[in-house]
Structure formats: structure tokens, C-alpha cells
């Protein structure tokens, strides 16, 4: 994101190097400094009967590719609430969160954003899968089926690999691509 105008007074922003040496958008009229802080996203690996829930993404980044359900945290919710809300919105499933599978930094050139995604294991507690929000399809896949798919994000692939290490009996990590 490259903001052009001051959110406080509407004046055009300049770019200035501040004391920390980084050039930032600064308002010459009121002095407001526009800090471009990364966003936080919550994503879930929902397992049911040994299969993993994926959504076919209808929006960029990753439009037309399968991925784990998830999205950005709102200012008035916890990261756990964000994870459950995004899953319900995209898949129609109510979930209970399990362990944290990992934390990844990401950079989306397309939307020019950066952020952190936290991926949780989860299980279904209510509902039937249905596509909604920005997902086109919702489906449970066997782990071996997922190996053949192109996923939207490398963090999702790595989280699934981490989950398989712990939960799939006899899984050999070198057998996956
Ligand atoms: Zn201003």
C-alpha cells in the first residue's frame, strides 16, 4: 500500500526519512506519520475423519487455487475468534481450535501488503460444508490428494506437512513433494 493523503487532515503526504532511517509517508501540514504496519491473518487446518478441509479461492491472492480457510483479523476480536469466524464465513462449519501449527510472514505483491499468518489445527463441531463469502467450493481432501494440488500459499503446504508429521500414521516426510 502507498497512501497518498493524510487520514487526519486530507493533505497530500510527503515521504521523509525519520530518525529511525526509514523513509515513511509524513503529512507536511499536521505532522501525522503513516506507519505501514503488517496485517494479521488467521488460518485453520480443519480435519474430519482424516481428511483436510480446503476452499477453492474466488479472490486474489490465489484466485482459482485451493487453500486452507482463513482471513484477516478484525480490530475488535481475538486471533482465535478471527480463525473461527473466517472458517464459518467461508465454509459454513463451526470449529473448535486445536494446537498452533506455525506462524509465517507473508508478502503479497498483488495487493502490496505484508503480514503474519497463524495457522491452527481445528475440528468440526457443527454444520455442513458449503461455499460462501469468497470461496467457490469447499471440500474435504485426503492428505494424499492434496499432494497433487497446487495450493495458494506455501505456508498452507508447510502447515499441512507439519500436521501430517504428527497425525498421519506411517507418513514419511520425504514421500511428499
Ligand atoms: Zn495531516
PDB file of C-alpha atoms and ligand atoms in Angstrom:
ATOM      1  CA  UNK A   1       0.000   0.000   0.000  1.00  0.00           C
ATOM      2  CA  UNK A   2       1.229   3.513  -0.867  1.00  0.00           C
ATOM      3  CA  UNK A   3      -1.048   6.061   0.812  1.00  0.00           C
ATOM      4  CA  UNK A   4      -1.304   9.454  -0.934  1.00  0.00           C
ATOM      5  CA  UNK A   5      -3.327  11.514   1.533  1.00  0.00           C
ATOM      6  CA  UNK A   6      -3.255  12.185   5.261  1.00  0.00           C
ATOM      7  CA  UNK A   7      -6.016  10.240   7.081  1.00  0.00           C
ATOM      8  CA  UNK A   8      -6.149  13.002   9.743  1.00  0.00           C
ATOM      9  CA  UNK A   9      -6.395  16.195   7.646  1.00  0.00           C
ATOM     10  CA  UNK A  10      -6.553  15.094   3.982  1.00  0.00           C
ATOM     11  CA  UNK A  11      -3.359  16.908   2.899  1.00  0.00           C
ATOM     12  CA  UNK A  12      -1.095  15.207   0.325  1.00  0.00           C
ATOM     13  CA  UNK A  13       1.604  13.131   2.050  1.00  0.00           C
ATOM     14  CA  UNK A  14       5.352  13.572   1.590  1.00  0.00           C
ATOM     15  CA  UNK A  15       7.928  10.836   2.021  1.00  0.00           C
ATOM     16  CA  UNK A  16      10.589  11.666   4.599  1.00  0.00           C
ATOM     17  CA  UNK A  17      13.365   9.786   6.327  1.00  0.00           C
ATOM     18  CA  UNK A  18      12.661   9.793  10.058  1.00  0.00           C
ATOM     19  CA  UNK A  19      15.014   9.280  12.997  1.00  0.00           C
ATOM     20  CA  UNK A  20      14.972   5.512  12.519  1.00  0.00           C
ATOM     21  CA  UNK A  21      16.385   5.976   8.989  1.00  0.00           C
ATOM     22  CA  UNK A  22      13.324   4.572   7.212  1.00  0.00           C
ATOM     23  CA  UNK A  23      11.518   6.699   4.670  1.00  0.00           C
ATOM     24  CA  UNK A  24       7.833   6.979   5.591  1.00  0.00           C
ATOM     25  CA  UNK A  25       4.756   8.866   4.394  1.00  0.00           C
ATOM     26  CA  UNK A  26       4.530  12.027   6.539  1.00  0.00           C
ATOM     27  CA  UNK A  27       1.957  14.835   6.441  1.00  0.00           C
ATOM     28  CA  UNK A  28       3.652  18.243   5.973  1.00  0.00           C
ATOM     29  CA  UNK A  29       0.533  20.009   7.273  1.00  0.00           C
ATOM     30  CA  UNK A  30      -0.202  18.252  10.582  1.00  0.00           C
ATOM     31  CA  UNK A  31       2.865  16.055  11.126  1.00  0.00           C
ATOM     32  CA  UNK A  32       0.985  12.739  11.001  1.00  0.00           C
ATOM     33  CA  UNK A  33       3.294   9.760  10.304  1.00  0.00           C
ATOM     34  CA  UNK A  34       1.679   6.962   8.306  1.00  0.00           C
ATOM     35  CA  UNK A  35       3.177   3.729   9.697  1.00  0.00           C
ATOM     36  CA  UNK A  36       2.513   0.841   7.319  1.00  0.00           C
ATOM     37  CA  UNK A  37       2.144  -1.996   9.804  1.00  0.00           C
ATOM     38  CA  UNK A  38       1.648  -5.585   8.607  1.00  0.00           C
ATOM     39  CA  UNK A  39      -1.753  -7.228   8.873  1.00  0.00           C
ATOM     40  CA  UNK A  40      -2.520 -10.345  10.906  1.00  0.00           C
ATOM     41  CA  UNK A  41      -4.305 -13.334   9.417  1.00  0.00           C
ATOM     42  CA  UNK A  42      -5.731 -16.488  10.991  1.00  0.00           C
ATOM     43  CA  UNK A  43      -5.980 -19.719   9.021  1.00  0.00           C
ATOM     44  CA  UNK A  44      -7.249 -23.156  10.003  1.00  0.00           C
ATOM     45  CA  UNK A  45      -6.444 -26.735   9.089  1.00  0.00           C
ATOM     46  CA  UNK A  46      -9.781 -28.409   9.778  1.00  0.00           C
ATOM     47  CA  UNK A  47      -9.638 -32.192   9.963  1.00  0.00           C
ATOM     48  CA  UNK A  48     -12.607 -34.558   9.797  1.00  0.00           C
ATOM     49  CA  UNK A  49     -12.277 -38.363   9.507  1.00  0.00           C
ATOM     50  CA  UNK A  50      -8.629 -37.994   8.475  1.00  0.00           C
ATOM     51  CA  UNK A  51      -9.435 -35.548   5.677  1.00  0.00           C
ATOM     52  CA  UNK A  52      -8.491 -31.858   5.454  1.00  0.00           C
ATOM     53  CA  UNK A  53     -10.857 -29.027   4.553  1.00  0.00           C
ATOM     54  CA  UNK A  54      -9.836 -26.850   1.594  1.00  0.00           C
ATOM     55  CA  UNK A  55     -11.590 -23.964  -0.134  1.00  0.00           C
ATOM     56  CA  UNK A  56     -11.318 -23.006  -3.797  1.00  0.00           C
ATOM     57  CA  UNK A  57     -10.425 -19.332  -3.667  1.00  0.00           C
ATOM     58  CA  UNK A  58     -12.644 -16.891  -5.570  1.00  0.00           C
ATOM     59  CA  UNK A  59     -10.497 -13.824  -4.885  1.00  0.00           C
ATOM     60  CA  UNK A  60      -6.855 -12.883  -5.214  1.00  0.00           C
ATOM     61  CA  UNK A  61      -4.307 -13.598  -3.948  1.00  0.00           C
ATOM     62  CA  UNK A  62      -4.524 -17.220  -5.024  1.00  0.00           C
ATOM     63  CA  UNK A  63      -7.740 -16.925  -7.037  1.00  0.00           C
ATOM     64  CA  UNK A  64      -8.636 -20.268  -8.625  1.00  0.00           C
ATOM     65  CA  UNK A  65      -6.348 -22.229  -6.301  1.00  0.00           C
ATOM     66  CA  UNK A  66      -7.162 -24.380  -3.286  1.00  0.00           C
ATOM     67  CA  UNK A  67      -6.153 -23.275   0.179  1.00  0.00           C
ATOM     68  CA  UNK A  68      -6.952 -23.550   3.830  1.00  0.00           C
ATOM     69  CA  UNK A  69      -9.812 -21.319   5.034  1.00  0.00           C
ATOM     70  CA  UNK A  70      -8.833 -18.108   6.791  1.00  0.00           C
ATOM     71  CA  UNK A  71      -8.615 -14.354   6.609  1.00  0.00           C
ATOM     72  CA  UNK A  72      -7.703 -11.131   8.301  1.00  0.00           C
ATOM     73  CA  UNK A  73      -8.263 -10.358  11.965  1.00  0.00           C
ATOM     74  CA  UNK A  74     -10.664  -7.505  12.796  1.00  0.00           C
ATOM     75  CA  UNK A  75      -9.700  -4.841  15.353  1.00  0.00           C
ATOM     76  CA  UNK A  76     -12.347  -5.924  17.900  1.00  0.00           C
ATOM     77  CA  UNK A  77     -11.681  -9.675  18.008  1.00  0.00           C
ATOM     78  CA  UNK A  78      -9.031 -12.091  19.230  1.00  0.00           C
ATOM     79  CA  UNK A  79      -6.938 -14.141  16.814  1.00  0.00           C
ATOM     80  CA  UNK A  80      -8.900 -17.250  17.864  1.00  0.00           C
ATOM     81  CA  UNK A  81     -12.218 -15.508  17.159  1.00  0.00           C
ATOM     82  CA  UNK A  82     -10.886 -14.427  13.759  1.00  0.00           C
ATOM     83  CA  UNK A  83      -9.947 -18.025  12.920  1.00  0.00           C
ATOM     84  CA  UNK A  84     -13.390 -19.374  13.844  1.00  0.00           C
ATOM     85  CA  UNK A  85     -15.295 -16.521  12.164  1.00  0.00           C
ATOM     86  CA  UNK A  86     -13.392 -16.771   8.883  1.00  0.00           C
ATOM     87  CA  UNK A  87     -13.899 -20.535   8.772  1.00  0.00           C
ATOM     88  CA  UNK A  88     -17.650 -20.177   9.398  1.00  0.00           C
ATOM     89  CA  UNK A  89     -17.965 -17.449   6.751  1.00  0.00           C
ATOM     90  CA  UNK A  90     -16.052 -19.351   4.073  1.00  0.00           C
ATOM     91  CA  UNK A  91     -17.188 -22.930   4.756  1.00  0.00           C
ATOM     92  CA  UNK A  92     -20.346 -22.909   6.929  1.00  0.00           C
ATOM     93  CA  UNK A  93     -18.567 -25.013   9.559  1.00  0.00           C
ATOM     94  CA  UNK A  94     -18.288 -24.241  13.256  1.00  0.00           C
ATOM     95  CA  UNK A  95     -14.936 -25.370  14.614  1.00  0.00           C
ATOM     96  CA  UNK A  96     -13.007 -25.884  17.824  1.00  0.00           C
ATOM     97  CA  UNK A  97      -9.365 -24.809  17.593  1.00  0.00           C
ATOM     98  CA  UNK A  98      -6.527 -27.158  18.491  1.00  0.00           C
ATOM     99  CA  UNK A  99      -2.797 -26.634  18.518  1.00  0.00           C
ATOM    100  CA  UNK A 100      -0.915 -23.901  16.668  1.00  0.00           C
ATOM    101  CA  UNK A 101       0.778 -25.387  13.593  1.00  0.00           C
ATOM    102  CA  UNK A 102       3.019 -22.414  12.977  1.00  0.00           C
ATOM    103  CA  UNK A 103       3.485 -18.710  12.302  1.00  0.00           C
ATOM    104  CA  UNK A 104       4.539 -17.405   8.885  1.00  0.00           C
ATOM    105  CA  UNK A 105       5.435 -13.980   7.461  1.00  0.00           C
ATOM    106  CA  UNK A 106       3.995 -13.276   4.015  1.00  0.00           C
ATOM    107  CA  UNK A 107       4.274 -10.663   1.278  1.00  0.00           C
ATOM    108  CA  UNK A 108       1.529 -10.251  -1.321  1.00  0.00           C
ATOM    109  CA  UNK A 109       2.835  -8.361  -4.336  1.00  0.00           C
ATOM    110  CA  UNK A 110      -0.603  -8.275  -5.901  1.00  0.00           C
ATOM    111  CA  UNK A 111      -2.200  -6.367  -3.051  1.00  0.00           C
ATOM    112  CA  UNK A 112       1.103  -4.831  -1.959  1.00  0.00           C
ATOM    113  CA  UNK A 113       0.574  -5.955   1.628  1.00  0.00           C
ATOM    114  CA  UNK A 114       2.686  -7.824   4.125  1.00  0.00           C
ATOM    115  CA  UNK A 115       1.634  -9.645   7.227  1.00  0.00           C
ATOM    116  CA  UNK A 116       1.762 -12.578   9.570  1.00  0.00           C
ATOM    117  CA  UNK A 117      -0.425 -15.667   9.350  1.00  0.00           C
ATOM    118  CA  UNK A 118      -1.018 -18.007  12.264  1.00  0.00           C
ATOM    119  CA  UNK A 119      -2.285 -21.445  11.282  1.00  0.00           C
ATOM    120  CA  UNK A 120      -4.232 -23.569  13.777  1.00  0.00           C
ATOM    121  CA  UNK A 121      -5.358 -27.175  13.705  1.00  0.00           C
ATOM    122  CA  UNK A 122      -9.120 -27.450  14.228  1.00  0.00           C
ATOM    123  CA  UNK A 123     -12.011 -29.915  14.240  1.00  0.00           C
ATOM    124  CA  UNK A 124     -15.628 -29.547  13.169  1.00  0.00           C
ATOM    125  CA  UNK A 125     -18.200 -29.163  15.937  1.00  0.00           C
ATOM    126  CA  UNK A 126     -21.248 -28.223  13.846  1.00  0.00           C
ATOM    127  CA  UNK A 127     -22.506 -27.570  10.321  1.00  0.00           C
ATOM    128  CA  UNK A 128     -22.169 -28.971   6.822  1.00  0.00           C
ATOM    129  CA  UNK A 129     -19.636 -27.599   4.333  1.00  0.00           C
ATOM    130  CA  UNK A 130     -20.967 -25.043   1.864  1.00  0.00           C
ATOM    131  CA  UNK A 131     -19.145 -22.421  -0.176  1.00  0.00           C
ATOM    132  CA  UNK A 132     -19.793 -18.803   0.781  1.00  0.00           C
ATOM    133  CA  UNK A 133     -18.061 -15.449   1.153  1.00  0.00           C
ATOM    134  CA  UNK A 134     -15.071 -15.503  -1.232  1.00  0.00           C
ATOM    135  CA  UNK A 135     -14.839 -19.309  -1.572  1.00  0.00           C
ATOM    136  CA  UNK A 136     -16.133 -21.035  -4.731  1.00  0.00           C
ATOM    137  CA  UNK A 137     -16.035 -24.628  -3.475  1.00  0.00           C
ATOM    138  CA  UNK A 138     -15.472 -26.319  -0.131  1.00  0.00           C
ATOM    139  CA  UNK A 139     -14.277 -29.892   0.089  1.00  0.00           C
ATOM    140  CA  UNK A 140     -12.535 -32.368   2.408  1.00  0.00           C
ATOM    141  CA  UNK A 141      -9.450 -33.955   0.817  1.00  0.00           C
ATOM    142  CA  UNK A 142      -7.379 -36.964   1.857  1.00  0.00           C
ATOM    143  CA  UNK A 143      -3.786 -35.855   2.557  1.00  0.00           C
ATOM    144  CA  UNK A 144      -2.536 -37.850  -0.458  1.00  0.00           C
ATOM    145  CA  UNK A 145      -4.986 -35.997  -2.745  1.00  0.00           C
ATOM    146  CA  UNK A 146      -3.614 -32.663  -1.539  1.00  0.00           C
ATOM    147  CA  UNK A 147      -0.104 -33.655  -2.628  1.00  0.00           C
ATOM    148  CA  UNK A 148      -1.313 -33.422  -6.245  1.00  0.00           C
ATOM    149  CA  UNK A 149      -2.889 -29.958  -5.862  1.00  0.00           C
ATOM    150  CA  UNK A 150      -1.296 -26.558  -6.374  1.00  0.00           C
ATOM    151  CA  UNK A 151      -2.050 -24.644  -3.189  1.00  0.00           C
ATOM    152  CA  UNK A 152      -2.454 -20.877  -2.982  1.00  0.00           C
ATOM    153  CA  UNK A 153       0.278 -20.352  -0.388  1.00  0.00           C
ATOM    154  CA  UNK A 154       3.475 -22.140   0.641  1.00  0.00           C
ATOM    155  CA  UNK A 155       2.548 -21.587   4.306  1.00  0.00           C
ATOM    156  CA  UNK A 156      -0.524 -23.801   3.803  1.00  0.00           C
ATOM    157  CA  UNK A 157       1.595 -26.568   2.274  1.00  0.00           C
ATOM    158  CA  UNK A 158       4.040 -26.338   5.176  1.00  0.00           C
ATOM    159  CA  UNK A 159       1.269 -26.360   7.792  1.00  0.00           C
ATOM    160  CA  UNK A 160      -0.277 -29.454   6.195  1.00  0.00           C
ATOM    161  CA  UNK A 161       3.135 -31.159   6.182  1.00  0.00           C
ATOM    162  CA  UNK A 162       3.575 -30.300   9.858  1.00  0.00           C
ATOM    163  CA  UNK A 163       0.110 -31.671  10.667  1.00  0.00           C
ATOM    164  CA  UNK A 164       0.800 -34.894   8.733  1.00  0.00           C
ATOM    165  CA  UNK A 165       4.015 -35.429  10.673  1.00  0.00           C
ATOM    166  CA  UNK A 166       2.026 -35.518  13.889  1.00  0.00           C
ATOM    167  CA  UNK A 167      -1.260 -37.101  12.835  1.00  0.00           C
ATOM    168  CA  UNK A 168      -0.843 -39.430   9.856  1.00  0.00           C
ATOM    169  CA  UNK A 169       0.480 -42.812  10.958  1.00  0.00           C
ATOM    170  CA  UNK A 170       3.295 -44.088   8.798  1.00  0.00           C
ATOM    171  CA  UNK A 171       3.693 -40.782   6.974  1.00  0.00           C
ATOM    172  CA  UNK A 172       7.178 -40.267   5.594  1.00  0.00           C
ATOM    173  CA  UNK A 173       8.011 -36.620   5.058  1.00  0.00           C
ATOM    174  CA  UNK A 174      10.366 -37.391   2.146  1.00  0.00           C
ATOM    175  CA  UNK A 175       7.467 -39.020   0.277  1.00  0.00           C
ATOM    176  CA  UNK A 176       5.660 -35.699  -0.141  1.00  0.00           C
ATOM    177  CA  UNK A 177       6.527 -33.068  -2.710  1.00  0.00           C
TER     178      UNK A 177
HETATM  179 ZN1  LIG B   1      -2.275  15.818   8.017  1.00  0.00          ZN
END
